PDB file of C-alpha atoms in Angstrom:
ATOM      1  CA  MET W   1    -107.678 -40.717 -65.836  1.00 45.00           C
ATOM      2  CA  ASN W   2    -111.311 -41.117 -64.853  1.00 51.00           C
ATOM      3  CA  THR W   3    -112.677 -43.853 -62.629  1.00 52.00           C
ATOM      4  CA  CYS W   4    -114.052 -46.047 -65.447  1.00 75.00           C
ATOM      5  CA  LEU W   5    -110.728 -46.040 -67.287  1.00 76.00           C
ATOM      6  CA  GLU W   6    -108.875 -46.854 -64.071  1.00 83.00           C
ATOM      7  CA  GLN W   7    -111.182 -49.821 -63.463  1.00 86.00           C
ATOM      8  CA  ALA W   8    -110.681 -51.020 -67.047  1.00 86.00           C
ATOM      9  CA  ALA W   9    -106.904 -50.781 -66.598  1.00 90.00           C
ATOM     10  CA  GLU W  10    -107.138 -53.047 -63.552  1.00 92.00           C
ATOM     11  CA  TYR W  11    -108.890 -55.694 -65.664  1.00 93.00           C
ATOM     12  CA  PHE W  12    -106.104 -55.690 -68.275  1.00 94.00           C
ATOM     13  CA  LYS W  13    -103.106 -55.715 -65.892  1.00 94.00           C
ATOM     14  CA  PRO W  14    -103.159 -59.497 -65.159  1.00 93.00           C
ATOM     15  CA  TYR W  15    -102.724 -60.217 -68.882  1.00 94.00           C
ATOM     16  CA  LEU W  16     -99.540 -58.164 -69.313  1.00 95.00           C
ATOM     17  CA  LEU W  17     -96.587 -60.160 -70.694  1.00 95.00           C
ATOM     18  CA  LYS W  18     -98.779 -63.228 -71.219  1.00 94.00           C
ATOM     19  CA  ASP W  19     -99.701 -64.989 -74.436  1.00 96.00           C
ATOM     20  CA  ILE W  20    -103.315 -64.005 -75.022  1.00 95.00           C
ATOM     21  CA  VAL W  21    -106.093 -64.772 -77.458  1.00 95.00           C
ATOM     22  CA  ILE W  22    -108.706 -62.188 -78.411  1.00 95.00           C
ATOM     23  CA  ARG W  23    -111.811 -63.928 -79.709  1.00 94.00           C
ATOM     24  CA  THR W  24    -115.547 -63.780 -80.186  1.00 91.00           C
ATOM     25  CA  ASP W  25    -117.886 -66.747 -79.931  1.00 88.00           C
ATOM     26  CA  LYS W  26    -117.312 -67.430 -83.627  1.00 88.00           C
ATOM     27  CA  LYS W  27    -113.641 -66.755 -84.332  1.00 90.00           C
ATOM     28  CA  VAL W  28    -110.208 -65.753 -83.092  1.00 93.00           C
ATOM     29  CA  ILE W  29    -109.486 -62.094 -83.822  1.00 92.00           C
ATOM     30  CA  ARG W  30    -105.862 -61.798 -82.627  1.00 94.00           C
ATOM     31  CA  ARG W  31    -103.155 -63.775 -80.808  1.00 94.00           C
ATOM     32  CA  GLY W  32     -99.918 -62.603 -79.269  1.00 95.00           C
ATOM     33  CA  THR W  33     -98.055 -61.577 -76.149  1.00 96.00           C
ATOM     34  CA  LEU W  34     -99.590 -58.486 -74.566  1.00 96.00           C
ATOM     35  CA  LYS W  35     -96.671 -56.092 -74.062  1.00 96.00           C
ATOM     36  CA  ILE W  36     -98.556 -52.952 -73.048  1.00 95.00           C
ATOM     37  CA  PHE W  37    -101.975 -51.357 -73.342  1.00 95.00           C
ATOM     38  CA  GLN W  38    -103.265 -47.799 -73.492  1.00 94.00           C
ATOM     39  CA  LEU W  39    -106.716 -46.545 -72.624  1.00 91.00           C
ATOM     40  CA  LYS W  40    -107.553 -43.385 -74.514  1.00 86.00           C
ATOM     41  CA  GLN W  41    -111.006 -41.769 -74.524  1.00 81.00           C
ATOM     42  CA  TYR W  42    -112.905 -44.116 -76.853  1.00 87.00           C
ATOM     43  CA  PHE W  43    -110.365 -46.834 -77.635  1.00 91.00           C
ATOM     44  CA  ILE W  44    -108.243 -49.479 -75.973  1.00 93.00           C
ATOM     45  CA  ARG W  45    -104.934 -49.876 -77.753  1.00 95.00           C
ATOM     46  CA  LEU W  46    -103.225 -53.242 -77.272  1.00 96.00           C
ATOM     47  CA  PHE W  47     -99.595 -53.749 -78.256  1.00 97.00           C
ATOM     48  CA  LEU W  48     -99.015 -57.407 -79.069  1.00 97.00           C
ATOM     49  CA  ASP W  49     -95.788 -59.231 -79.835  1.00 96.00           C
ATOM     50  CA  VAL W  50     -96.614 -61.585 -82.713  1.00 93.00           C
ATOM     51  CA  ASN W  51     -93.728 -63.783 -83.923  1.00 92.00           C
ATOM     52  CA  GLY W  52     -91.150 -61.236 -82.765  1.00 91.00           C
ATOM     53  CA  LYS W  53     -92.917 -58.263 -84.368  1.00 94.00           C
ATOM     54  CA  GLN W  54     -94.794 -55.555 -82.482  1.00 95.00           C
ATOM     55  CA  LYS W  55     -98.413 -55.236 -83.686  1.00 95.00           C
ATOM     56  CA  GLN W  56    -100.967 -52.727 -82.504  1.00 95.00           C
ATOM     57  CA  TYR W  57    -104.642 -53.636 -82.200  1.00 94.00           C
ATOM     58  CA  GLU W  58    -107.168 -50.948 -81.379  1.00 93.00           C
ATOM     59  CA  ILE W  59    -110.648 -51.762 -80.145  1.00 92.00           C
ATOM     60  CA  PRO W  60    -113.433 -49.414 -79.103  1.00 90.00           C
ATOM     61  CA  TYR W  61    -114.172 -49.050 -75.419  1.00 90.00           C
ATOM     62  CA  PRO W  62    -116.904 -51.622 -74.610  1.00 90.00           C
ATOM     63  CA  PHE W  63    -120.297 -50.978 -73.048  1.00 86.00           C
ATOM     64  CA  ASP W  64    -119.384 -53.269 -70.143  1.00 89.00           C
ATOM     65  CA  ILE W  65    -116.315 -55.166 -68.891  1.00 91.00           C
ATOM     66  CA  HIS W  66    -116.290 -58.068 -66.475  1.00 90.00           C
ATOM     67  CA  GLU W  67    -114.067 -60.998 -65.578  1.00 91.00           C
ATOM     68  CA  THR W  68    -115.142 -64.537 -64.762  1.00 89.00           C
ATOM     69  CA  GLU W  69    -112.870 -67.559 -64.298  1.00 85.00           C
ATOM     70  CA  ASP W  70    -109.837 -65.569 -65.542  1.00 85.00           C
ATOM     71  CA  ILE W  71    -111.560 -64.681 -68.816  1.00 93.00           C
ATOM     72  CA  LEU W  72    -112.000 -60.991 -69.526  1.00 95.00           C
ATOM     73  CA  THR W  73    -115.273 -60.266 -71.334  1.00 94.00           C
ATOM     74  CA  LEU W  74    -115.788 -57.060 -73.298  1.00 93.00           C
ATOM     75  CA  ASN W  75    -119.482 -56.559 -73.958  1.00 90.00           C
ATOM     76  CA  TYR W  76    -120.436 -54.837 -77.228  1.00 86.00           C
ATOM     77  CA  GLN W  77    -124.003 -56.165 -77.276  1.00 80.00           C
ATOM     78  CA  LEU W  78    -126.524 -53.486 -78.119  1.00 73.00           C
ATOM     79  CA  SER W  79    -129.016 -54.884 -75.621  1.00 71.00           C
ATOM     80  CA  THR W  80    -126.636 -53.659 -72.907  1.00 69.00           C
ATOM     81  CA  ILE W  81    -127.366 -50.019 -73.701  1.00 66.00           C
ATOM     82  CA  ALA W  82    -130.714 -50.184 -75.503  1.00 67.00           C
ATOM     83  CA  LYS W  83    -133.283 -50.776 -72.789  1.00 67.00           C
ATOM     84  CA  ASP W  84    -136.231 -49.060 -74.503  1.00 68.00           C
ATOM     85  CA  GLU W  85    -138.189 -51.137 -77.035  1.00 69.00           C
ATOM     86  CA  GLU W  86    -138.413 -48.214 -79.470  1.00 65.00           C
ATOM     87  CA  VAL W  87    -134.631 -47.828 -79.463  1.00 63.00           C
ATOM     88  CA  LYS W  88    -134.201 -51.583 -80.038  1.00 61.00           C
ATOM     89  CA  LEU W  89    -136.537 -51.351 -83.032  1.00 62.00           C
ATOM     90  CA  GLN W  90    -134.557 -48.418 -84.466  1.00 63.00           C
ATOM     91  CA  ILE W  91    -131.330 -50.392 -84.068  1.00 61.00           C
ATOM     92  CA  LYS W  92    -132.803 -53.310 -86.030  1.00 64.00           C
ATOM     93  CA  PHE W  93    -133.373 -51.010 -89.011  1.00 63.00           C
ATOM     94  CA  MET W  94    -129.870 -49.544 -89.007  1.00 65.00           C
ATOM     95  CA  ASP W  95    -127.604 -50.172 -91.988  1.00 61.00           C
ATOM     96  CA  THR W  96    -125.106 -52.830 -90.876  1.00 60.00           C
ATOM     97  CA  THR W  97    -123.402 -53.507 -94.215  1.00 60.00           C
ATOM     98  CA  CYS W  98    -120.111 -51.984 -92.967  1.00 59.00           C
ATOM     99  CA  LYS W  99    -120.312 -53.235 -89.420  1.00 61.00           C
ATOM    100  CA  SER W 100    -117.356 -54.125 -87.257  1.00 68.00           C
ATOM    101  CA  LYS W 101    -116.612 -57.718 -86.192  1.00 71.00           C
ATOM    102  CA  LEU W 102    -117.301 -56.509 -82.669  1.00 72.00           C
ATOM    103  CA  TYR W 103    -120.799 -55.242 -83.518  1.00 70.00           C
ATOM    104  CA  ASN W 104    -123.356 -56.766 -81.145  1.00 75.00           C
ATOM    105  CA  ASN W 105    -120.841 -59.342 -79.863  1.00 83.00           C
ATOM    106  CA  LEU W 106    -119.026 -60.441 -76.754  1.00 91.00           C
ATOM    107  CA  VAL W 107    -115.235 -60.333 -77.064  1.00 93.00           C
ATOM    108  CA  TYR W 108    -113.161 -62.557 -74.805  1.00 94.00           C
ATOM    109  CA  ILE W 109    -109.547 -62.017 -73.787  1.00 94.00           C
ATOM    110  CA  LEU W 110    -107.983 -65.130 -72.333  1.00 93.00           C
ATOM    111  CA  THR W 111    -104.583 -66.716 -72.015  1.00 91.00           C
ATOM    112  CA  SER W 112    -103.388 -69.186 -74.631  1.00 83.00           C
ATOM    113  CA  GLU W 113    -103.582 -72.016 -72.077  1.00 80.00           C
ATOM    114  CA  GLN W 114    -107.275 -71.326 -71.513  1.00 74.00           C
ATOM    115  CA  ASP W 115    -107.937 -71.357 -75.247  1.00 71.00           C
ATOM    116  CA  GLY W 116    -106.552 -74.890 -75.517  1.00 64.00           C
ATOM    117  CA  ILE W 117    -103.446 -74.171 -77.579  1.00 46.00           C
TER     118      ILE W 117
END
């Protein structure tokens, strides 16, 4: 496992066996008890226990990961990687009709208590 994946694994470990909420600023994406996670090349695979059933949720590896106040933030914002103005302009003209919910967003992973449930 490379260094970046090892660091990402350390961020996810405190959430194991806890009820978590995966959300963006606008909506809740998933809820459940995080049983295990896998970090594979381009994706993070989360295994959640939802009402007694095991569900798998796969998300792409983010551009940046950081934790503040026990909230894990996965950064998918394009401004994180596009520093050049020409690249930013090209991104604006991209076809986004089939975009992911994570496209150009921040995704938060927090415990159910922090989400106010």
